[in-house]
Amino acid sequence: MKEEKVQELLKVKLREKGLKVTQQRLLVLQALAANSGSHMAAEDIYELIREDYPDIGLATVYRTLQLLLEMQLVDRINLDDGCVRYEIGHLFEGDTKHNHHHLICRTCGKVLPFEDDLLEELERHIEEDTGFHVLDHELKFYGQCKECLSKSK
Ligand SMILES: [Zn+2]
Ligand SMILES: [Zn+2]
Ligand SMILES: [Zn+2]
């Protein structure tokens, strides 16, 4: 997607949530959109934005992320080492899309997305059995990534 188009969509999404379009909010969302598939800590996002906008502060990035999180424009995953990573929400795929699964490397700490849901049958099963309608889920797999695996051989 072209950068201007991404920016337009982000503005629409902010307004939909009743939020004012500010430069900080756009910058944070843009950084996440441009790196969708990678899961970034607040510090990574801050470093990225700072290259072009040295005036932005880390506290502002934290605050902005918190707000965007509450508005469900960004998602967060908590890793078991206490590290929090952020990623763009389902803005580009529509609201019904379920979260991808996360593959977390215990050796290098990398977080990889796995895009296939593959849980549709289980979700159907749950609904039939309990009447509970599954809206989303968060699944983490811990192990060793391809690179670390080949290094350890
Ligand atoms: Zn699902
Ligand atoms: Zn690894
Ligand atoms: Zn993710």
XYZ file of N, CA and C and ligand atoms in Angstrom:
462
model
N 0.844 -1.208 0.000
C 0.000 0.000 0.000
C 0.880 1.259 0.000
N 0.497 2.228 -0.797
C 1.273 3.477 -0.872
C 1.210 4.244 0.452
N 2.253 4.983 0.717
C 2.347 5.672 2.000
C 1.211 6.676 2.227
N 0.864 7.411 1.143
C -0.231 8.401 1.287
C -1.549 7.700 1.599
N -1.736 6.536 0.979
C -2.975 5.793 1.203
C -3.047 5.294 2.643
N -1.910 4.807 3.133
C -1.832 4.343 4.516
C -2.186 5.495 5.447
N -1.600 6.658 5.154
C -1.846 7.820 6.009
C -3.328 8.220 6.005
N -3.945 8.196 4.827
C -5.377 8.509 4.717
C -6.205 7.561 5.579
N -5.904 6.272 5.461
C -6.647 5.258 6.207
C -6.467 5.450 7.713
N -5.246 5.783 8.111
C -4.984 5.987 9.533
C -5.769 7.184 10.069
N -5.849 8.227 9.249
C -6.630 9.404 9.660
C -8.098 9.047 9.821
N -8.623 8.295 8.861
C -10.022 7.866 8.931
C -10.267 7.067 10.210
N -9.332 6.143 10.500
C -9.490 5.288 11.676
C -9.438 6.103 12.969
N -8.551 7.073 13.027
C -8.465 7.922 14.218
C -9.778 8.672 14.424
N -10.300 9.234 13.339
C -11.541 10.007 13.444
C -12.712 9.108 13.815
N -12.734 7.900 13.255
C -13.784 6.931 13.596
C -13.843 6.688 15.098
N -12.659 6.700 15.725
C -12.590 6.456 17.167
C -12.800 7.742 17.960
N -13.096 8.825 17.270
C -13.323 10.087 17.947
C -12.042 10.758 18.418
N -10.916 10.370 17.829
C -9.635 10.951 18.231
C -9.214 12.022 17.235
N -8.575 13.045 17.781
C -8.029 14.069 16.887
C -6.811 13.500 16.163
N -6.645 13.912 14.926
C -5.468 13.487 14.178
C -4.290 14.370 14.580
N -3.364 13.802 15.335
C -2.180 14.573 15.714
C -0.958 13.932 15.072
N 0.105 14.716 15.001
C 1.300 14.193 14.350
C 1.856 12.977 15.097
N 1.863 13.043 16.449
C 2.394 11.912 17.212
C 1.627 10.626 16.916
N 0.296 10.741 16.911
C -0.521 9.545 16.679
C -0.261 8.975 15.296
N -0.176 9.872 14.323
C 0.090 9.415 12.957
C 1.470 8.768 12.848
N 2.451 9.393 13.491
C 3.816 8.875 13.402
C 3.922 7.473 13.999
N 3.289 7.292 15.155
C 3.346 5.982 15.810
C 2.635 4.931 14.963
N 1.454 5.281 14.467
C 0.710 4.325 13.636
C 1.460 4.019 12.340
N 2.042 5.054 11.756
C 2.781 4.850 10.504
C 3.989 3.935 10.706
N 4.686 4.167 11.815
C 5.860 3.322 12.113
C 5.431 1.862 12.235
N 4.292 1.638 12.884
C 3.807 0.268 13.060
C 3.296 -0.306 11.747
N 2.606 0.525 10.967
C 2.062 0.051 9.686
C 3.185 -0.301 8.720
N 4.233 0.507 8.734
C 5.343 0.274 7.816
C 6.126 -0.987 8.204
N 5.954 -1.420 9.431
C 6.683 -2.595 9.903
C 5.744 -3.700 10.360
N 4.600 -3.797 9.691
C 3.644 -4.813 10.119
C 4.297 -6.174 9.914
N 4.078 -7.043 10.859
C 4.747 -8.332 10.814
C 5.941 -8.374 11.753
N 6.488 -7.186 12.044
C 7.519 -7.189 13.076
C 6.877 -6.654 14.338
N 7.332 -7.119 15.469
C 6.700 -6.774 16.729
C 7.672 -5.923 17.500
N 7.322 -4.682 17.694
C 8.298 -3.737 18.220
C 8.011 -3.300 19.648
N 9.084 -3.145 20.407
C 8.975 -2.551 21.736
C 8.808 -1.045 21.562
N 8.291 -0.390 22.584
C 8.084 1.063 22.523
C 9.389 1.776 22.167
N 10.506 1.272 22.694
C 11.805 1.891 22.426
C 12.175 1.800 20.945
N 11.835 0.667 20.314
C 12.125 0.503 18.880
C 11.344 1.524 18.063
N 10.083 1.703 18.426
C 9.216 2.644 17.713
C 9.755 4.062 17.883
N 10.168 4.343 19.112
C 10.740 5.644 19.434
C 12.002 5.913 18.592
N 12.890 4.936 18.532
C 14.132 5.093 17.758
C 13.838 5.354 16.285
N 12.843 4.646 15.787
C 12.465 4.749 14.379
C 11.932 6.142 14.050
N 11.056 6.642 14.901
C 10.449 7.953 14.661
C 11.487 9.054 14.839
N 12.377 8.851 15.820
C 13.351 9.871 16.169
C 14.314 10.200 15.022
N 14.527 9.218 14.132
C 15.412 9.463 12.994
C 14.954 10.680 12.193
N 13.635 10.800 12.016
C 13.100 11.921 11.231
C 12.545 13.041 12.093
N 12.129 12.699 13.306
C 11.525 13.704 14.196
C 12.222 13.675 15.546
N 13.427 14.259 15.601
C 14.232 14.172 16.828
C 13.579 14.817 18.053
N 12.520 15.595 17.842
C 11.879 16.266 18.973
C 10.968 15.363 19.794
N 10.585 14.242 19.240
C 9.626 13.382 19.938
C 10.308 12.736 21.148
N 9.537 12.580 22.228
C 10.089 11.988 23.441
C 9.569 10.578 23.648
N 10.335 9.793 24.382
C 9.931 8.414 24.644
C 8.612 8.374 25.420
N 8.445 9.301 26.356
C 7.209 9.340 27.149
C 5.996 9.583 26.264
N 6.178 10.415 25.247
C 5.082 10.681 24.307
C 4.721 9.415 23.538
N 5.742 8.686 23.127
C 5.500 7.440 22.403
C 4.736 6.460 23.297
N 5.147 6.333 24.561
C 4.448 5.466 25.512
C 2.982 5.879 25.664
N 2.779 7.167 25.880
C 1.426 7.683 26.083
C 0.554 7.430 24.856
N 1.136 7.702 23.684
C 0.396 7.523 22.442
C 0.031 6.056 22.236
N 0.978 5.171 22.507
C 0.716 3.736 22.364
C -0.414 3.294 23.288
N -0.389 3.803 24.517
C -1.416 3.454 25.494
C -2.804 3.843 24.996
N -2.890 5.041 24.452
C -4.167 5.536 23.931
C -4.630 4.701 22.730
N -3.719 4.449 21.815
C -4.060 3.695 20.610
C -4.461 2.264 20.958
N -3.848 1.764 22.022
C -4.171 0.429 22.512
C -5.605 0.392 23.049
N -5.941 1.387 23.855
C -7.296 1.473 24.405
C -8.331 1.596 23.301
N -7.960 2.272 22.223
C -8.866 2.462 21.098
C -8.814 1.293 20.123
N -8.033 0.295 20.472
C -7.881 -0.919 19.667
C -7.353 -0.666 18.257
N -6.553 0.365 18.144
C -5.898 0.609 16.861
C -4.548 -0.109 16.803
N -4.003 -0.400 17.964
C -2.808 -1.242 17.996
C -3.051 -2.421 18.942
N -2.307 -3.490 18.710
C -2.359 -4.659 19.573
C -1.055 -4.748 20.350
N -1.135 -5.495 21.446
C 0.055 -5.640 22.278
C 0.234 -7.113 22.591
N 1.443 -7.575 22.580
C 1.659 -8.906 23.137
C 2.652 -8.811 24.288
N 2.326 -9.534 25.332
C 3.190 -9.597 26.500
C 4.019 -10.853 26.414
N 5.311 -10.697 26.454
C 6.175 -11.868 26.444
C 6.468 -12.284 27.874
N 6.849 -13.533 28.044
C 7.026 -14.022 29.412
C 8.260 -13.435 30.087
N 9.107 -12.733 29.326
C 10.245 -12.071 29.963
C 9.873 -10.662 30.432
N 8.561 -10.342 30.352
C 8.100 -9.044 30.809
C 8.193 -7.974 29.738
N 8.746 -8.333 28.589
C 8.886 -7.374 27.498
C 7.556 -7.260 26.740
N 7.170 -6.023 26.445
C 5.919 -5.788 25.740
C 6.226 -5.350 24.310
N 5.579 -5.955 23.345
C 5.769 -5.566 21.947
C 4.439 -5.090 21.376
N 4.554 -4.183 20.423
C 3.345 -3.631 19.808
C 3.297 -3.955 18.325
N 2.079 -3.976 17.797
C 1.899 -4.142 16.357
C 0.614 -3.441 15.950
N 0.528 -3.140 14.668
C -0.661 -2.470 14.169
C -1.861 -3.412 14.330
N -3.038 -2.840 14.638
C -4.232 -3.669 14.791
C -4.736 -4.178 13.452
N -5.962 -4.632 13.428
C -6.504 -5.232 12.203
C -7.043 -4.190 11.229
N -6.512 -2.983 11.305
C -7.049 -1.870 10.500
C -7.160 -2.185 9.025
N -6.178 -2.925 8.537
C -6.101 -3.106 7.093
C -6.855 -4.337 6.613
N -7.314 -5.137 7.536
C -7.962 -6.385 7.127
C -9.427 -6.426 7.518
N -9.916 -5.362 8.128
C -11.296 -5.399 8.598
C -11.346 -5.930 10.010
N -12.412 -5.647 10.717
C -12.450 -5.922 12.151
C -12.757 -7.374 12.500
N -13.172 -8.160 11.506
C -13.555 -9.528 11.841
C -12.373 -10.476 11.795
N -11.252 -9.983 11.266
C -10.096 -10.874 11.156
C -9.521 -11.189 12.533
N -9.232 -12.443 12.734
C -8.654 -12.848 13.999
C -7.161 -12.559 14.028
N -6.668 -12.472 15.232
C -5.252 -12.244 15.424
C -4.443 -13.416 14.874
N -3.274 -13.102 14.324
C -2.378 -14.178 13.911
C -1.749 -14.787 15.164
N -1.126 -15.910 14.995
C -0.449 -16.549 16.119
C 0.988 -16.033 16.198
N 1.556 -16.156 17.372
C 2.920 -15.670 17.569
C 3.891 -16.803 17.846
N 4.973 -16.783 17.099
C 6.024 -17.774 17.303
C 7.194 -17.052 17.959
N 7.514 -17.431 19.161
C 8.513 -16.694 19.938
C 9.760 -17.546 20.136
N 10.882 -17.011 19.664
C 12.135 -17.758 19.778
C 12.732 -17.567 21.171
N 12.928 -18.673 21.850
C 13.480 -18.631 23.219
C 14.962 -18.277 23.212
N 15.602 -18.415 22.053
C 17.045 -18.150 21.992
C 17.340 -16.680 21.683
N 16.719 -16.141 20.609
C 17.055 -14.763 20.238
C 15.939 -13.774 20.580
N 14.794 -14.275 21.010
C 13.713 -13.390 21.442
C 12.867 -12.834 20.317
N 13.149 -13.238 19.100
C 12.389 -12.764 17.946
C 10.936 -13.249 18.026
N 10.016 -12.385 17.568
C 8.601 -12.763 17.523
C 8.157 -12.797 16.068
N 7.746 -13.954 15.604
C 7.327 -14.100 14.211
C 5.826 -14.296 14.130
N 5.196 -13.708 13.124
C 3.762 -13.950 12.963
C 3.514 -15.226 12.181
N 2.452 -15.926 12.528
C 1.985 -17.039 11.712
C 0.572 -16.686 11.286
N 0.398 -16.458 9.991
C -0.817 -15.781 9.540
C -2.061 -16.661 9.446
N -1.885 -17.952 9.263
C -3.074 -18.796 9.158
C -3.736 -18.970 10.516
N -5.058 -18.875 10.557
C -5.772 -19.062 11.819
C -5.769 -20.547 12.210
N -6.300 -21.390 11.318
C -6.349 -22.841 11.492
C -7.171 -23.286 12.705
N -7.854 -22.356 13.335
C -8.633 -22.731 14.527
C -10.135 -22.694 14.274
N -10.520 -22.490 13.005
C -11.941 -22.325 12.697
C -12.775 -23.498 13.225
N -12.218 -24.692 13.067
C -12.982 -25.867 13.497
C -13.173 -25.878 15.005
N -12.100 -25.550 15.717
C -12.171 -25.476 17.175
C -13.157 -24.390 17.609
N -13.114 -23.237 16.920
C -14.029 -22.144 17.253
C -15.485 -22.575 17.047
N -15.729 -23.299 15.949
C -17.077 -23.782 15.660
C -17.520 -24.763 16.737
N -16.589 -25.618 17.099
C -16.829 -26.621 18.130
C -17.212 -25.965 19.459
N -16.461 -24.960 19.825
C -16.730 -24.242 21.073
C -18.119 -23.626 21.044
N -18.454 -23.013 19.901
C -19.761 -22.360 19.798
C -20.890 -23.381 19.876
N -20.724 -24.509 19.210
C -21.754 -25.558 19.241
C -21.936 -26.106 20.643
N -20.827 -26.327 21.319
C -20.859 -26.937 22.648
C -21.361 -25.994 23.729
N -20.950 -24.752 23.636
C -21.195 -23.857 24.766
C -22.042 -22.642 24.406
N -22.243 -22.394 23.110
C -22.958 -21.196 22.695
C -22.099 -19.951 22.762
N -20.828 -20.149 23.096
C -19.898 -19.027 23.201
C -19.346 -18.684 21.828
N -19.509 -17.416 21.424
C -19.006 -16.995 20.126
C -17.612 -16.402 20.258
N -16.658 -17.056 19.621
C -15.261 -16.615 19.708
C -15.031 -15.415 18.803
N -14.554 -14.325 19.387
C -14.242 -13.131 18.595
C -12.767 -13.080 18.204
N -11.939 -13.559 19.080
C -10.501 -13.515 18.809
C -9.799 -14.441 19.783
N -8.521 -14.588 19.606
C -7.730 -15.405 20.510
C -6.293 -14.966 20.420
N -5.532 -15.343 21.408
C -4.119 -14.994 21.418
C -3.335 -16.253 21.707
N -2.539 -16.636 20.736
C -1.836 -17.900 20.869
C -0.343 -17.677 20.685
N 0.439 -18.179 21.632
C 1.894 -18.029 21.540
C 2.545 -19.400 21.520
N 3.458 -19.574 20.621
C 4.247 -20.792 20.570
C 5.684 -20.449 20.931
N 6.247 -21.163 21.860
C 7.632 -20.921 22.248
C 8.524 -22.001 21.664
N 9.665 -21.591 21.160
C 10.582 -22.579 20.596
C 11.832 -21.924 20.087
N 12.356 -22.460 18.979
C 13.587 -21.936 18.410
C 13.350 -21.615 16.940
N 13.755 -20.424 16.513
C 13.538 -20.034 15.122
C 14.527 -20.762 14.208
N 14.247 -20.667 12.908
C 15.042 -21.362 11.913
C 16.524 -21.003 12.026
N 16.797 -19.689 12.161
C 18.189 -19.230 12.197
C 18.924 -19.789 13.418
N 18.278 -19.673 14.568
C 18.919 -20.158 15.806
C 19.107 -21.668 15.755
N 18.144 -22.325 15.155
C 18.204 -23.783 15.045
C 19.400 -24.203 14.197
N 19.601 -23.491 13.081
C 20.694 -23.889 12.200
C 22.048 -23.535 12.828
N 22.084 -22.481 13.638
C 23.331 -22.111 14.321
C 23.709 -23.124 15.392
N 22.705 -23.679 16.022
C 22.975 -24.584 17.146
C 23.324 -25.984 16.673
N 23.175 -26.220 15.386
C 23.473 -27.554 14.867
C 24.976 -27.791 14.733
Zn -9.727 -17.738 14.818
Zn 15.957 -17.241 17.200
Zn 1.640 -10.196 15.970
